[in-house]
Coordinates of N, CA, C and O in Angstrom, one line a residue:
M370 N 0.1 -18.0 6.8 CA 0.4 -18.7 7.5 C 0.7 -18.6 9.2 O 1.3 -17.5 9.2
K371 N 0.1 -19.6 10.0 CA 0.6 -19.0 11.5 C 1.7 -19.1 12.0 O 2.5 -19.7 11.5
W372 N 2.6 -18.3 13.1 CA 3.5 -18.2 12.6 C 4.4 -19.5 13.9 O 5.3 -20.0 13.2
A373 N 3.4 -20.3 14.4 CA 3.9 -21.4 15.2 C 4.4 -22.5 14.0 O 5.2 -23.2 14.2
K374 N 3.5 -22.4 13.4 CA 3.9 -23.5 11.8 C 5.5 -22.7 11.1 O 6.1 -23.9 10.9
I375 N 5.4 -21.5 10.7 CA 6.3 -21.2 10.0 C 7.5 -21.5 10.9 O 8.8 -22.2 10.4
K376 N 7.8 -21.0 12.1 CA 8.9 -21.7 12.8 C 9.0 -23.1 13.1 O 10.2 -23.5 13.0
A377 N 8.0 -23.9 13.0 CA 8.1 -25.0 13.0 C 8.3 -25.7 12.0 O 9.7 -26.6 12.0
L378 N 8.6 -25.2 11.0 CA 9.1 -25.7 9.7 C 10.8 -25.4 9.4 O 11.2 -25.9 8.8
Y379 N 11.1 -24.0 9.8 CA 12.0 -23.7 9.3 C 12.8 -23.2 11.2 O 12.7 -21.7 11.2
P380 N 12.7 -24.2 12.1 CA 13.0 -23.3 12.8 C 14.9 -22.9 13.4 O 14.9 -22.0 14.1
D381 N 15.6 -23.1 12.4 CA 17.1 -22.7 12.3 C 17.4 -21.6 11.3 O 18.1 -21.5 11.0
K382 N 16.5 -20.9 11.0 CA 16.7 -20.1 10.0 C 16.3 -18.8 9.7 O 15.2 -18.4 11.2
F383 N 16.4 -17.8 9.1 CA 15.8 -16.5 9.3 C 14.9 -16.4 8.2 O 14.5 -17.2 7.1
I384 N 13.6 -15.5 8.4 CA 12.8 -15.7 7.7 C 12.3 -14.4 7.6 O 11.8 -13.7 8.5
L385 N 12.1 -14.1 6.3 CA 11.8 -12.5 5.7 C 9.6 -13.0 5.9 O 9.8 -14.0 5.0
L386 N 9.2 -12.0 6.2 CA 7.5 -12.5 6.5 C 6.7 -10.6 5.6 O 7.5 -9.9 6.1
G387 N 5.8 -11.3 5.0 CA 4.9 -10.2 4.3 C 4.0 -10.4 4.7 O 3.3 -11.3 5.7
N388 N 2.8 -9.5 4.7 CA 1.6 -9.8 4.9 C 1.5 -9.9 6.6 O 0.3 -11.0 6.8
I389 N 1.8 -9.0 7.2 CA 1.7 -9.9 8.4 C 0.3 -9.4 9.4 O 0.1 -8.1 9.3
K390 N 0.0 -10.4 10.2 CA -1.3 -10.3 10.9 C -0.6 -10.1 12.4 O -0.1 -10.9 12.8
E391 N -0.8 -9.2 13.3 CA -0.5 -8.9 14.7 C -1.5 -8.2 15.4 O -2.5 -8.1 15.3
E392 N -1.2 -8.8 16.8 CA -2.2 -8.5 17.9 C -1.6 -7.9 18.7 O -0.3 -7.9 19.5
P393 N -1.9 -6.2 18.9 CA -1.0 -5.5 20.0 C -1.6 -6.2 21.6 O -2.1 -6.9 22.0
I394 N -0.3 -5.7 22.1 CA 0.1 -6.2 23.5 C -0.1 -5.0 24.4 O -0.4 -5.2 25.4
S395 N 0.6 -3.9 23.9 CA 0.8 -2.5 24.6 C 0.6 -1.5 23.5 O 0.8 -1.4 22.6
S396 N 1.2 -0.4 24.1 CA 1.3 0.9 22.9 C 2.3 0.6 22.1 O 2.4 1.0 20.8
N397 N 3.3 -0.7 22.4 CA 4.7 -0.2 21.5 C 4.8 -1.7 21.4 O 6.1 -1.8 20.6
K398 N 4.1 -3.2 21.7 CA 4.3 -4.2 21.7 C 3.3 -5.2 21.0 O 2.4 -4.4 21.0
S399 N 3.7 -5.8 19.9 CA 3.0 -6.4 19.4 C 3.5 -8.3 19.1 O 4.3 -8.4 19.2
K400 N 2.3 -9.2 18.8 CA 2.3 -10.3 18.9 C 2.3 -10.6 17.6 O 1.2 -10.2 17.2
I401 N 3.3 -11.0 17.0 CA 3.2 -11.5 15.0 C 1.9 -13.0 15.4 O 2.5 -14.2 15.9
L402 N 1.3 -12.7 14.6 CA 0.1 -14.3 14.7 C 0.3 -14.9 13.4 O 0.6 -15.8 13.4
E403 N 0.8 -14.1 12.2 CA 1.1 -15.1 10.7 C 1.5 -14.0 9.7 O 1.8 -12.6 10.2
G404 N 1.5 -14.8 8.6 CA 2.3 -13.7 7.6 C 2.5 -14.5 6.5 O 2.5 -16.1 6.7
E405 N 3.1 -13.9 5.3 CA 3.3 -14.8 4.3 C 4.9 -14.9 4.3 O 5.8 -13.9 4.3
I406 N 5.2 -16.0 3.8 CA 6.9 -16.5 3.8 C 7.2 -15.7 2.6 O 7.1 -15.8 1.4
M407 N 8.0 -14.8 2.7 CA 8.7 -14.1 1.4 C 10.0 -14.7 1.1 O 10.6 -15.0 -0.2
M408 N 10.7 -15.0 2.0 CA 12.0 -15.7 1.9 C 12.7 -16.5 3.2 O 12.4 -15.7 4.5
V409 N 13.4 -17.5 2.8 CA 13.9 -18.5 4.3 C 15.5 -18.7 4.2 O 15.7 -19.0 2.6
S410 N 16.3 -18.1 4.9 CA 17.8 -17.7 4.6 C 18.8 -18.4 5.9 O 18.2 -18.5 6.9
E411 N 19.3 -19.0 5.5 CA 20.9 -19.3 6.6 C 21.5 -18.0 6.8 O 22.5 -18.0 7.3
D412 N 21.8 -17.3 5.8 CA 22.5 -16.2 5.8 C 21.8 -14.9 5.9 O 20.9 -14.2 5.4
A413 N 22.5 -14.4 7.2 CA 21.7 -12.7 7.7 C 22.1 -12.4 6.6 O 21.2 -11.4 6.4
K414 N 23.1 -11.9 6.0 CA 23.3 -10.6 5.0 C 22.5 -10.5 3.9 O 21.8 -9.5 3.4
E415 N 22.2 -12.0 3.6 CA 21.2 -12.0 2.2 C 19.6 -11.7 2.5 O 18.6 -11.1 2.0
I416 N 19.2 -11.8 4.2 CA 17.5 -11.7 4.4 C 17.7 -10.6 4.8 O 16.5 -9.8 4.5
R417 N 19.0 -9.6 5.2 CA 19.0 -8.1 5.4 C 18.5 -7.4 4.0 O 18.0 -6.8 3.5
Q418 N 19.4 -7.8 2.9 CA 19.2 -7.2 1.7 C 18.1 -7.5 1.0 O 17.5 -6.4 0.5
A419 N 17.3 -8.9 1.4 CA 15.8 -8.6 0.8 C 14.9 -8.4 1.7 O 14.0 -7.4 1.2
Y420 N 15.2 -7.6 2.9 CA 14.4 -7.2 3.9 C 14.5 -5.6 3.2 O 13.4 -4.8 3.0
Q421 N 15.5 -5.3 2.9 CA 15.7 -3.8 2.4 C 15.3 -3.4 1.1 O 14.6 -2.3 0.9
M422 N 15.7 -4.9 0.0 CA 14.7 -4.6 -1.2 C 13.1 -4.2 -1.1 O 12.6 -3.1 -2.0
Y423 N 12.7 -4.9 -0.2 CA 11.0 -4.9 0.1 C 10.9 -3.7 1.1 O 9.9 -3.0 0.1
S424 N 11.5 -3.2 1.6 CA 11.1 -2.2 2.2 C 10.9 -0.8 1.5 O 10.4 -0.1 1.2
H425 N 12.5 -0.7 0.6 CA 12.1 0.4 -0.6 C 11.1 0.4 -1.4 O 11.1 1.4 -1.8
Q426 N 10.5 -0.8 -1.6 CA 9.4 -0.8 -2.4 C 8.0 -0.6 -1.6 O 7.2 -0.4 -2.2
G427 N 8.1 0.0 -0.5 CA 7.2 0.7 0.6 C 6.2 -0.7 0.6 O 5.0 -0.4 1.3
K428 N 6.7 -2.2 0.9 CA 6.5 -3.0 1.2 C 6.7 -3.4 2.9 O 7.7 -3.0 3.2
E429 N 5.7 -3.5 3.5 CA 6.2 -3.9 5.0 C 6.2 -5.3 5.3 O 5.4 -5.7 5.1
V430 N 7.7 -5.4 5.6 CA 7.9 -6.6 6.0 C 8.5 -6.9 6.9 O 9.4 -5.8 7.9
L431 N 9.0 -7.6 7.7 CA 9.6 -8.1 8.9 C 10.5 -9.5 8.7 O 10.0 -10.6 8.0
Y432 N 11.6 -9.7 9.7 CA 12.3 -11.1 9.1 C 12.6 -11.0 10.8 O 13.0 -10.5 11.9
S433 N 12.7 -12.5 11.0 CA 13.1 -13.3 12.3 C 14.3 -13.4 12.4 O 14.7 -14.1 11.4
L434 N 15.2 -13.7 13.3 CA 16.0 -14.4 13.9 C 15.8 -15.7 14.1 O 14.6 -16.4 14.3
P435 N 17.5 -16.7 13.7 CA 17.0 -18.2 14.1 C 16.4 -18.2 15.1 O 15.9 -19.3 16.1
S436 N 16.7 -17.3 16.6 CA 16.8 -17.7 17.7 C 15.5 -16.9 18.3 O 14.7 -17.1 19.5
T437 N 14.4 -16.5 17.3 CA 13.0 -15.7 17.5 C 12.5 -17.2 18.0 O 12.1 -18.1 17.4
P438 N 11.6 -16.8 19.3 CA 10.9 -17.9 20.2 C 9.8 -18.2 19.3 O 9.4 -17.5 18.0
A439 N 8.8 -19.4 19.9 CA 7.4 -19.8 18.8 C 6.6 -18.5 19.4 O 5.8 -18.0 18.4
E440 N 6.7 -17.7 20.3 CA 6.0 -16.5 20.6 C 6.3 -15.1 20.0 O 7.9 -15.1 20.9
F441 N 6.4 -15.0 19.0 CA 7.4 -14.0 18.3 C 6.7 -12.4 19.2 O 5.3 -11.9 18.1
I442 N 7.2 -12.0 19.6 CA 7.0 -10.5 19.8 C 7.6 -9.9 19.6 O 9.0 -9.4 19.8
V443 N 7.5 -8.3 19.2 CA 7.9 -7.2 18.4 C 7.8 -6.3 19.1 O 7.0 -5.7 19.7
E444 N 8.5 -5.2 19.3 CA 8.5 -3.9 20.1 C 8.8 -2.7 19.0 O 9.9 -2.5 18.3
N445 N 8.2 -1.8 18.7 CA 8.4 -0.4 18.3 C 9.2 0.4 19.2 O 8.5 1.0 20.4
V446 N 10.5 0.9 18.5 CA 11.3 1.8 19.3 C 11.8 2.9 18.4 O 11.7 2.7 17.4
P447 N 11.5 4.1 19.1 CA 11.4 5.5 18.2 C 12.5 5.2 17.5 O 13.9 4.7 18.3
L448 N 13.2 5.9 16.3 CA 14.7 5.8 16.0 C 15.3 7.3 16.6 O 14.6 8.1 16.8
K449 N 16.5 7.1 16.8 CA 17.3 8.3 17.3 C 18.7 8.3 16.2 O 19.0 7.3 15.9
G450 N 18.7 9.4 16.0 CA 19.6 9.7 14.9 C 20.3 11.6 15.1 O 19.4 11.9 15.5
I451 N 20.8 11.4 14.2 CA 21.4 12.8 13.8 C 20.4 13.5 12.7 O 20.1 12.9 11.8
L452 N 19.9 14.5 12.7 CA 18.8 15.1 11.9 C 20.1 16.4 10.9 O 20.6 17.1 11.7
N453 N 20.1 15.9 9.4 CA 21.1 17.3 8.6 C 20.2 18.3 8.4 O 19.2 18.2 8.1
E454 N 20.9 19.7 8.5 CA 20.5 20.8 8.8 C 20.0 20.8 6.8 O 21.1 20.5 6.2
V455 N 18.7 21.1 6.4 CA 18.5 21.6 5.0 C 19.1 23.0 4.9 O 19.9 23.7 5.3

């Protein structure tokens, strides 16, 4: 389903998407065009838990916030953290 239609159906909800189709905008930004609705919720904790569950299963999922605009742009940011010595 197209992102604009999903956002119109669930304007003030957290939305978990799978099978995402995106369009690259730059080397680190993409526009989300469409996806499969995996879950819709008003609860941030619930959507985060579902996101983690699908991610641990190896599925590529993404969730939007209620404030995500009709033009859904995501940025790939390198992770920074502490690496433990083995």
